[in-house]
Amino acid sequence: MQNKMRHFLSLITACVVTAVSIATFPADAVGNIDVNAVVTEQNVGLSSNENFIYHIEEPCSTENFEVRQLEDDEGKFTFDVHKTFFTFDCSWENTLLVDFEAGLHNEADLDELKRYCLNYTASAETEGGYIFQARLTGELKQGGMAEIYIAESYSDMDIPTDNKINSITVNDADYDVYYFTPDQNTDASFLIVRKQSIDLSKQISGTIDIKGICEQLDIHKITGTKLCVRALGPNGTFKISKNNIVAIDNPIIMNVPNCDNNNEYVYYDGLRYSFWQLDDYSNGEMTVNGDGKAVCVYDNTSEYSDCLFRKGFLDENILNDPNALKGREYDKVNISYETTIKAKDNYAVGVYGWTHNQNAEFYVVQFRNSDDFIANKEYVDTVEIDGVKYDLYKGYAVPLAFDAPTVYQYWSVSQLKLEDKENEAVGEVDLLKHFEVWEKAGFYLGKLYQVTSFAEVFGEGAGEIILGNVDIDIESPNDKENVLLGGKGMVKYERDGYSYSAQYGVSQSILKKDDTIVFNYDSENLSSDYISKVKTIDNNTTINLEKKDNVCIGYNADVSTECDYFITGHAWMKKVGDYKNIHLQVIDCASTPYVLSQVKKIGETKIDEKWYDLYVKMNHILPHTIHGDDYVDEYYSICRNSDKNHTNVYGYIDLAAHAKAFKEAGYDLGFVRQASLDIDMTGRGKGILSLRFSKIDVTEAKPETFIEDDVELYKSFLLGEECEFGDRDFDINNDGKWDVYDLIELRKAVSAKIAE
């Protein structure tokens, strides 16, 4: 049993650190602070007083910025601080030691935040040493206050190695942790030093994950996060053009529904959370906290109770993909997980998965306290994988319907048993090695469909299991065919009759071989990015949505966002002869109401059991077309429903049905020249949208088959006589009306039919 130590101060207690006083640490080594120093303000040309820059040439201290200099240091410095954004320029000349720092003197409870980080953009030119770092004060969960420095870039920094107490990794950045004797105002002082100093000889943008680092120190509340430059002399300049705190609130606790009832799941940070039980026998519940941990509770009174909780990934595209890979065909399938077990009943914890064709579910059980769940399984062999002995079993799942296909079950069960009431189970599994021994034992695996961490409880009992951190690392030979649709500016890519484009400022997306699009968005500001999948109509094809022609757009997406998103179907139409453009937009799925300006509401319509509000914006200018400045009439059909931010969404946009709603309201239509499916993300926060399925079907109705009697019927109509047309369509030349020109075309069609 592996117990992961999370209480950092217990590690400090184990390491009795001798007090060390050094010239560069802590802050109280710097003196000569004059709180009454004159601070000059200069208006930089904006009318608001919030846009002053402070010019400082001697030590001073305020709530949000401070400059300190060693006593008897006769060197010169300048410190220019933007009052609103607390970006700054600083320089020093012939100094011994100067500290510059600026930032908001705010407080944050990290337990209530999903993310809390400091984003910066910085560049430097120095002679001699310096330290570029963040400084903050934190409240230890065990009690007491700590001063924390996080050094990102440095030169000539000398720290006694005896003070090192640990090394940590946060978001792929490696740090060494040093402890120093605190000053009289705090109970602990930490210096967190990035192992590989960032090169600031060129302008660099980076992020310091304050929450991630503080979690390693068991700190949950912080105050006054500042960006700091410590000048160790003798000369240098720093330019800080971004100094921005990004704080994202935790989402509300999300309930994971029983997928046996409605096949619904929760998606969060790119992972799928699922819960299964038979309600007649079991009483379980699964919720997802803002930190991504899944709390799974149960209170079962039946010997037939069974609750299965899972957190991981699922790829439904493989169900219809003939080229999907089987388990052994991947280059890597690794999963690591952390699970807290507060249960004394029958449970199994480890890795769960599913393969398709053949249908097989597999288990790698690394932690358990009973063998009841494999009592009716067939023992096959005992193998050793990564130094651990596993017993192999196989069995069959009980079909839930008379005609349901057989589902095979394969088990690797560790010989380790846990009998404690509460344990933190930390496991790592190389699934390729299990696939190999299963195949040698005669187990057959199909296409890899699902990989998750899991916890399952059986029979009577009550307890709680928490699915914590899960990291799934999968590498496929198909990855080399992934196409990056990211970067700033417009990027286009053509494949299989579609054109993909992306307009990005803060995002990046990947188009996979199976046409899945993974859209990653991360913004600290009110940004807006989009991706678009476009189908252009052939010039020889005339799609008229007023007739039986149609364009249908289907989509299915897993969505996990802190920001807002919109899924929209577009049709660009053009009137023949007058170059008039018509742009139809169907906002079919959104996390928040779609806001329009300078539009007119013309009505509402119900399509496929969903209500849409209809708006128009007429004669919107479209400059610099091939015909000069042109105009476009914009039609908006906006679904009234708002969808969740952590769920699976899907839809089928019938553009003809929407177009006809505008036609019935008295607005023109044209011939469709282009259709697209757009995904927009906007606002502040992080978003992952995996567009698993997307298709644009263009259908051109087959021409009517006419007979000679149709000519006489149509003549009667033109003469004003009453006629029964049924569903026949005599707008043969597709100009939107029945007239004598259609009669001419009708005679041609009938003559050709007779000639056959």
Short mmCIF file of N, CA and C in Angstrom, two decimals, residues 24 129-131 133 151 154-159 191 193 232:
data_model
loop_
_atom_site.label_atom_id
_atom_site.label_comp_id
_atom_site.label_asym_id
_atom_site.label_seq_id
_atom_site.Cartn_x
_atom_site.Cartn_y
_atom_site.Cartn_z
N THR A 24 21.02 37.59 0.62
CA THR A 24 19.97 37.76 -0.38
C THR A 24 18.61 37.26 0.08
N GLY A 129 24.15 39.73 -10.68
CA GLY A 129 23.07 38.84 -10.31
C GLY A 129 21.72 39.53 -10.18
N TYR A 130 20.67 38.70 -10.25
CA TYR A 130 19.29 39.17 -10.05
C TYR A 130 18.43 37.96 -9.70
N ILE A 131 17.25 38.22 -9.16
CA ILE A 131 16.23 37.19 -8.94
C ILE A 131 14.89 37.77 -9.41
N GLN A 133 10.97 36.91 -9.31
CA GLN A 133 10.20 35.99 -8.49
C GLN A 133 8.84 36.58 -8.13
N ALA A 151 10.95 31.74 -7.29
CA ALA A 151 11.93 32.29 -8.22
C ALA A 151 11.83 31.60 -9.58
N TYR A 154 16.85 33.69 -12.55
CA TYR A 154 17.84 34.16 -11.59
C TYR A 154 19.25 34.01 -12.17
N SER A 155 20.16 34.78 -11.58
CA SER A 155 21.57 34.70 -11.94
C SER A 155 22.39 35.01 -10.71
N ASP A 156 23.42 34.19 -10.48
CA ASP A 156 24.34 34.39 -9.35
C ASP A 156 23.59 34.37 -8.01
N MET A 157 22.64 33.50 -7.88
CA MET A 157 21.91 33.35 -6.62
C MET A 157 22.55 32.21 -5.84
N ASP A 158 23.02 32.52 -4.65
CA ASP A 158 23.74 31.55 -3.83
C ASP A 158 22.87 31.16 -2.63
N ILE A 159 22.45 29.89 -2.60
CA ILE A 159 21.60 29.41 -1.51
C ILE A 159 22.27 28.18 -0.90
N LEU A 191 11.55 29.36 0.05
CA LEU A 191 12.03 29.82 -1.25
C LEU A 191 11.86 28.67 -2.22
N VAL A 193 12.51 27.48 -5.94
CA VAL A 193 13.40 27.87 -7.03
C VAL A 193 13.19 26.95 -8.21
N LEU A 232 20.80 42.25 -7.56
CA LEU A 232 21.97 41.91 -6.76
C LEU A 232 23.19 42.71 -7.20
#
